[in-house]
Coordinates of N, CA and C in Angstrom, one line a residue:
X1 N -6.2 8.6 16.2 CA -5.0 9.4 16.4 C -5.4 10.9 16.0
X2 N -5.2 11.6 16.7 CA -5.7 12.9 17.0 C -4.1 13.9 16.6
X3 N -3.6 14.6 15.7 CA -2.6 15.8 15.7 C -2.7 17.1 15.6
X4 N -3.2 17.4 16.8 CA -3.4 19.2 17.0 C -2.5 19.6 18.1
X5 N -1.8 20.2 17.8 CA -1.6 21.2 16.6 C -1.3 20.6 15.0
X6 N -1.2 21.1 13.7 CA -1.0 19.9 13.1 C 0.5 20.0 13.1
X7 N 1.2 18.8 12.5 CA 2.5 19.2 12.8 C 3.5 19.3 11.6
X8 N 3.0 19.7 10.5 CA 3.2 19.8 9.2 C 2.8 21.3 9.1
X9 N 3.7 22.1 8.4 CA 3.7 23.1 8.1 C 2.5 23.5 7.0
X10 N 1.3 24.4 7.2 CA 0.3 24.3 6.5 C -0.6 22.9 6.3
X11 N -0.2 22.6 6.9 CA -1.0 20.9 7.2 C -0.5 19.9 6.4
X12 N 0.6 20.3 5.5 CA 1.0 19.5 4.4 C 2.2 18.7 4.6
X13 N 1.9 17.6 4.7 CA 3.5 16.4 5.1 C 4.4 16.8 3.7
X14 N 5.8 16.8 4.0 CA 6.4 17.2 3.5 C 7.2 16.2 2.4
X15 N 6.6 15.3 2.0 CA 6.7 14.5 1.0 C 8.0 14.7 0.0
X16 N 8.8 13.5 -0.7 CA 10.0 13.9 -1.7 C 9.4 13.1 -2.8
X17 N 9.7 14.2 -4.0 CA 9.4 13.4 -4.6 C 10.7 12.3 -5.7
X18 N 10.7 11.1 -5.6 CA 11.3 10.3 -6.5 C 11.3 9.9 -7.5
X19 N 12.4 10.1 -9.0 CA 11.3 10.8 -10.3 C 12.0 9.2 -10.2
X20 N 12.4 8.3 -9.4 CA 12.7 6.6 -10.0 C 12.0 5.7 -10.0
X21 N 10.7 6.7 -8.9 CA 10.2 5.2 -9.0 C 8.9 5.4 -9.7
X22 N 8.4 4.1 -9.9 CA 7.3 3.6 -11.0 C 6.1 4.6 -11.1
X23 N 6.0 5.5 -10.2 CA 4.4 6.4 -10.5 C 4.3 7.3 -9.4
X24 N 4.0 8.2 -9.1 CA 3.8 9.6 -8.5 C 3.1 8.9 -6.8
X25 N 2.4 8.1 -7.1 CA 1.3 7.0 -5.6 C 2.7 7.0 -5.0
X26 N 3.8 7.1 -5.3 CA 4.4 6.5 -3.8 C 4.5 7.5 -2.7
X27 N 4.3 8.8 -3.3 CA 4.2 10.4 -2.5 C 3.4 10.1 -1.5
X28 N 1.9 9.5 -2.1 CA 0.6 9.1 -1.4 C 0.5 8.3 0.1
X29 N 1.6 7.2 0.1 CA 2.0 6.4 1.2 C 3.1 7.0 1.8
X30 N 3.9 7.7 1.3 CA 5.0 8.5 2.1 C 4.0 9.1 2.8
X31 N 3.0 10.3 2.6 CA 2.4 11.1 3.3 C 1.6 10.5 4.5
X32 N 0.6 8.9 3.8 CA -0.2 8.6 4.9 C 1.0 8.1 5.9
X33 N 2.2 7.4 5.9 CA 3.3 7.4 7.0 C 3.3 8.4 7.9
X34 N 3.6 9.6 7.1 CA 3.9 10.5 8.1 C 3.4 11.3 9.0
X35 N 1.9 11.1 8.3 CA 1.0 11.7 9.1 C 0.2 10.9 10.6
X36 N 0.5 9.1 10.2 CA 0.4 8.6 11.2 C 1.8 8.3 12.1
X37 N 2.8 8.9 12.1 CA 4.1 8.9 12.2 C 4.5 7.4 12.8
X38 N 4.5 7.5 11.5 CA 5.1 5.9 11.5 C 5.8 5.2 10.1
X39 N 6.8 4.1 10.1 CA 7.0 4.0 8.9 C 7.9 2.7 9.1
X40 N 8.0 1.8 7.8 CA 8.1 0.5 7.4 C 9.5 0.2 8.0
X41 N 9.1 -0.8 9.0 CA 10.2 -1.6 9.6 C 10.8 -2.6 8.7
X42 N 12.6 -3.0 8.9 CA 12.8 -3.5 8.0 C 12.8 -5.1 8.4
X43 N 12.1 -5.4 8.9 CA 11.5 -6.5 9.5 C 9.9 -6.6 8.9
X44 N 9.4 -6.0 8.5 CA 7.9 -5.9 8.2 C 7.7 -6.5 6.8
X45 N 6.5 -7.3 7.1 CA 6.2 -7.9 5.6 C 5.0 -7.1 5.3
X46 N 4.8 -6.4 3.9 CA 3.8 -5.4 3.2 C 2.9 -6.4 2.4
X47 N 2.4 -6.5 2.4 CA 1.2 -6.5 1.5 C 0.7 -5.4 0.5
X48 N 1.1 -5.4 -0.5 CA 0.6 -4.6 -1.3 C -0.7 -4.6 -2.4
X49 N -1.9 -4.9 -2.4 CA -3.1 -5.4 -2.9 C -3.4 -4.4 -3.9
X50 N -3.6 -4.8 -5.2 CA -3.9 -3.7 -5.9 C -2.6 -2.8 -6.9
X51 N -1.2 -3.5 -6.5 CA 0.2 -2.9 -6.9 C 0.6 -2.5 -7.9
X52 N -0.3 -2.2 -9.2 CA 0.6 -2.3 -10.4 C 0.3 -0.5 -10.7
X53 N 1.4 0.0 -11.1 CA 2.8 -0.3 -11.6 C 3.3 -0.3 -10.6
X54 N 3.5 -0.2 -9.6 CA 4.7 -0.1 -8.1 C 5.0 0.8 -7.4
X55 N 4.0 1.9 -7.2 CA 4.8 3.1 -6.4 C 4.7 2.6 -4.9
X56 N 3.5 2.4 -4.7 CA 3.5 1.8 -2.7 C 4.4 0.7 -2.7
X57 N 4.6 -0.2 -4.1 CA 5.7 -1.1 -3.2 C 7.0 -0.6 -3.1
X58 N 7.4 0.4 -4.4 CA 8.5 1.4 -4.4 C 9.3 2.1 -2.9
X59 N 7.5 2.4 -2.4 CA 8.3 3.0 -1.4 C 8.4 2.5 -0.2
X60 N 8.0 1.0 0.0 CA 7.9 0.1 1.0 C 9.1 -0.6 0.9
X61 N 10.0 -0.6 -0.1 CA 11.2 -1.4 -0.1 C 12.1 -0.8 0.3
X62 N 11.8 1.1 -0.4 CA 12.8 1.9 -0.2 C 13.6 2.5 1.3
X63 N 12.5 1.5 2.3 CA 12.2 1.9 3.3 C 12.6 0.4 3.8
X64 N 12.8 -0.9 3.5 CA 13.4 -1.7 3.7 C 12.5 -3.3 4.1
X65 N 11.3 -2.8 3.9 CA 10.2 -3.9 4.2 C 10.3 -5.0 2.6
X66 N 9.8 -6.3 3.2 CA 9.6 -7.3 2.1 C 8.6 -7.1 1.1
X67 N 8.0 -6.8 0.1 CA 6.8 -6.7 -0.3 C 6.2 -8.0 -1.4
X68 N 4.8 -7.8 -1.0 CA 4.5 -8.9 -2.0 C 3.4 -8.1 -2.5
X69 N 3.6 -8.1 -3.7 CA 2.7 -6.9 -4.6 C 1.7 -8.2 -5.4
X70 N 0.9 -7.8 -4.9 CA -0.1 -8.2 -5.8 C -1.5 -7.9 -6.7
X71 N -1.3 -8.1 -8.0 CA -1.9 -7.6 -9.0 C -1.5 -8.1 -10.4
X72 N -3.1 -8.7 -11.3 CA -2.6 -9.2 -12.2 C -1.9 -8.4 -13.0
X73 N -1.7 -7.0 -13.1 CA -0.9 -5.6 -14.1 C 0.8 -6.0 -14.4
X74 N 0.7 -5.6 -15.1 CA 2.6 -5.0 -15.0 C 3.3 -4.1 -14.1
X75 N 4.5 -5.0 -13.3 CA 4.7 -4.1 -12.7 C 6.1 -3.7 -13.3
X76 N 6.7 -2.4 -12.4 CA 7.8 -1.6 -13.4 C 8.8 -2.6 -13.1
X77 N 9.9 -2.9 -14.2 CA 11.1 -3.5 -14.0 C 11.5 -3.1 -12.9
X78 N 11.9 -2.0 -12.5 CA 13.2 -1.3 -11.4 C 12.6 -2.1 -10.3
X79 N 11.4 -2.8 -9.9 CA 11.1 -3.4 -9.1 C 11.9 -4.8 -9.0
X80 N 11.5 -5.3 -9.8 CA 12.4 -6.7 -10.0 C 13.2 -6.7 -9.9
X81 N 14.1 -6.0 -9.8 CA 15.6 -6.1 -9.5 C 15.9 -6.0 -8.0
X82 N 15.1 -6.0 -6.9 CA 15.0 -5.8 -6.0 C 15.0 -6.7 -4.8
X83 N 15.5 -7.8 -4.3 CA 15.3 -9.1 -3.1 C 14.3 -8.9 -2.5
X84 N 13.8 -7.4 -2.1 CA 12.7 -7.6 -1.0 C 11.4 -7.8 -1.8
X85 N 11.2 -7.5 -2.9 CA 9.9 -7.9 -3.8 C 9.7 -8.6 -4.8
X86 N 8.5 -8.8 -4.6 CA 8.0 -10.7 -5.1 C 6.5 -10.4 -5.5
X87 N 6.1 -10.0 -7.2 CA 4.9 -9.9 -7.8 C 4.4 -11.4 -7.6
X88 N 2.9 -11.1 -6.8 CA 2.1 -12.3 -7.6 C 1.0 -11.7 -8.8
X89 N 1.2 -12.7 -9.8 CA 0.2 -11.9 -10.6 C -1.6 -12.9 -10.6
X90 N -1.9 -12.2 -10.0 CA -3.8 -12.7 -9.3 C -4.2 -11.4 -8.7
X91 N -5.8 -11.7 -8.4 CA -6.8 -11.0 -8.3 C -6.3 -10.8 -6.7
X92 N -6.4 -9.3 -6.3 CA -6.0 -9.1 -5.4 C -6.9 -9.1 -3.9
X93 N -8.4 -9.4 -4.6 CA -9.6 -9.8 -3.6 C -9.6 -10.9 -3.4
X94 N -8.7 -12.0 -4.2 CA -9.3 -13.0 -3.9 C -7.7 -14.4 -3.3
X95 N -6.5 -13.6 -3.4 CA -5.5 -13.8 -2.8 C -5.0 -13.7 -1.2
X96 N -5.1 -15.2 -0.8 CA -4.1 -14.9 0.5 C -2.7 -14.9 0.4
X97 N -2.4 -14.6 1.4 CA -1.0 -14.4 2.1 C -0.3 -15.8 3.0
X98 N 0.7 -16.9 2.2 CA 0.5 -17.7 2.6 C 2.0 -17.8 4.2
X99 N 2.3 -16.3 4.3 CA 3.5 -16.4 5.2 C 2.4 -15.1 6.2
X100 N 2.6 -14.5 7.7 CA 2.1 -13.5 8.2 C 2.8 -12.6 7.6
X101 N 1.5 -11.3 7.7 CA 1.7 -9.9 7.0 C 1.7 -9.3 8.3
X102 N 2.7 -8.2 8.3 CA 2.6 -7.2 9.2 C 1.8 -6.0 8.5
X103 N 1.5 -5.6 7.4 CA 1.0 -4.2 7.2 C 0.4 -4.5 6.0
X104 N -0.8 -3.8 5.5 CA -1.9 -3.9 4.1 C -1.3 -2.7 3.9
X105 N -1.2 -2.6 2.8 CA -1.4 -1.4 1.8 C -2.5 -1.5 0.3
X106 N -3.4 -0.6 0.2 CA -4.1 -0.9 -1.3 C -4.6 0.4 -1.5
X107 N -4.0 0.8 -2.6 CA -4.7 1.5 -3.6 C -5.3 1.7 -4.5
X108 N -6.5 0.4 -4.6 CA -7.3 -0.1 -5.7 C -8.4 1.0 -6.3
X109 N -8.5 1.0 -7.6 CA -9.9 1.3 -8.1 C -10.9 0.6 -7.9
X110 N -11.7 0.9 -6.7 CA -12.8 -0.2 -6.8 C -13.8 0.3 -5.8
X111 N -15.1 0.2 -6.1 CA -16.2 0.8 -5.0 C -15.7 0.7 -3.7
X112 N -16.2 1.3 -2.7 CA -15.8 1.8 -1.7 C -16.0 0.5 -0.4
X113 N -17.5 0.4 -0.4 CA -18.2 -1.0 -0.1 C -17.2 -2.2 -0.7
X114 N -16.8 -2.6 -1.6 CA -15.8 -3.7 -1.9 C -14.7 -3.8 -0.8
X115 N -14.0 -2.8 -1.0 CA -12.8 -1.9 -1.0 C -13.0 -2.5 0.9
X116 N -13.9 -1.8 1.3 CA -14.3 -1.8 2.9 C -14.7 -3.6 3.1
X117 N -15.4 -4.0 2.3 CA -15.8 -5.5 3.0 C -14.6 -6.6 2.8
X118 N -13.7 -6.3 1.8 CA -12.3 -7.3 1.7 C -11.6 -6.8 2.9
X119 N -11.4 -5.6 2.9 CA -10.6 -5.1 4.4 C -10.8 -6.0 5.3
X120 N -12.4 -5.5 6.2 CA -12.5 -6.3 7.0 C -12.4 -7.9 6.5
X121 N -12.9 -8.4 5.9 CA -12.2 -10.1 5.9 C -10.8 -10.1 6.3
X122 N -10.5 -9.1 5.3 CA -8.2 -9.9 5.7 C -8.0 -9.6 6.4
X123 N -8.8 -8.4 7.9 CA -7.7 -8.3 8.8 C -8.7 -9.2 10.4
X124 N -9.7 -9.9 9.8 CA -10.2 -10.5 11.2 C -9.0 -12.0 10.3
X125 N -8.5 -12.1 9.6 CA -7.9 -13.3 8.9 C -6.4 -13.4 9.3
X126 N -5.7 -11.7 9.6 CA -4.3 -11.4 9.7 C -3.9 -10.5 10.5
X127 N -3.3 -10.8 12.1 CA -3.2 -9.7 12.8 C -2.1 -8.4 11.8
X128 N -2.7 -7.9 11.9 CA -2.1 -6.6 11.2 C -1.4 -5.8 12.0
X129 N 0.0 -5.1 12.2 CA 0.6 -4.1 12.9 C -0.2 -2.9 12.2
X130 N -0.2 -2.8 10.8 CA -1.3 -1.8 10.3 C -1.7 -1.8 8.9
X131 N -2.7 -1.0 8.6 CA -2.6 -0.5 7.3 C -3.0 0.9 7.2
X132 N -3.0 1.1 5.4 CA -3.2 2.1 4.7 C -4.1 1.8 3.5
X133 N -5.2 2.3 3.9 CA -6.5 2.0 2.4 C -7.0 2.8 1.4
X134 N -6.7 3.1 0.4 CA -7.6 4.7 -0.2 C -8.7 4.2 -0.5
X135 N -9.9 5.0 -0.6 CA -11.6 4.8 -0.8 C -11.0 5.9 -2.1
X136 N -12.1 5.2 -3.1 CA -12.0 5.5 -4.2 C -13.6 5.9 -5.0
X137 N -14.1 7.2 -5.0 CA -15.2 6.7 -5.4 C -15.6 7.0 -7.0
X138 N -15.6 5.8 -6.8 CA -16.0 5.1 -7.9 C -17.5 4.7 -8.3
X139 N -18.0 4.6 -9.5 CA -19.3 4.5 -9.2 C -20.0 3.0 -10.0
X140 N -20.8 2.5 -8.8 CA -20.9 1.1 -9.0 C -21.5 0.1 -10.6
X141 N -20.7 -0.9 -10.3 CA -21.3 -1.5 -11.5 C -23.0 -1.8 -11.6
X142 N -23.0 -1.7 -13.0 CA -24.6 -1.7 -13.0 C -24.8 -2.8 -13.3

């Protein structure tokens, strides 16, 4: 996907910030939405890998999709109170999805190489409408 001209004023998506929800990351997935202009159907099941405290799934509900956050962490109460989200608490590399996912989201700390070789597993595993990955670099275990 190619946007030239860009279409953001100084290149910058114009992001809100919400002081309710669980952590500042939900700005992060607002922005990668908008820059691929696109954004969470309320029919869409999220995958959230990596979720704790909850901003990507914050902003994936706020938006009206089901999310299933997973991560053995805490995630923020204001979540829980919510129908469309459902913590599993496990390892988020080594968890499937036992209903179809329409969209990955993960914001993990974790080498880049990891990060990139789970990817490809889950999505020759799960037709994906899409995702959103951050590379993180991190520097590898010794």
């Amino acid at each position: 996907l190619s946007l030239w001209p860009v279409p953001f004023e100084a290149g910058r998506a114009p992001v809100v910030a919400d002081y309710n929800a669980p952590s500042s990351a939900h700005r992060k997935l607002q922005e990668a939405l908008m820059w691929l202009n696109d954004a969470f159907k309320k029919t869409d099941i999220v995958w959230d890998a990596g979720a704790a405290p909850g901003g990507w799934s914050y902003e994936a509900i706020s938006q009206g999709a089901k999310v299933y956050a997973v991560d053995r962490g805490k995630m923020d109460p204001i979540l829980k109170e919510n129908s469309l989200f459902y913590h599993i608490k496990k390892d988020a590399f080594t968890t499937e999805p036992t209903e179809p996912v329409d969209f990955l989201v993960c914001d993990i700390i974790e080498t880049p190489d990891r990060v990139l070789g789970w990817l490809k597993d889950f999505a020759s595993k799960h037709p994906l409408r899409g995702f959103i990955v951050t590379l993180k670099l991190k520097k590898p275990r010794k």
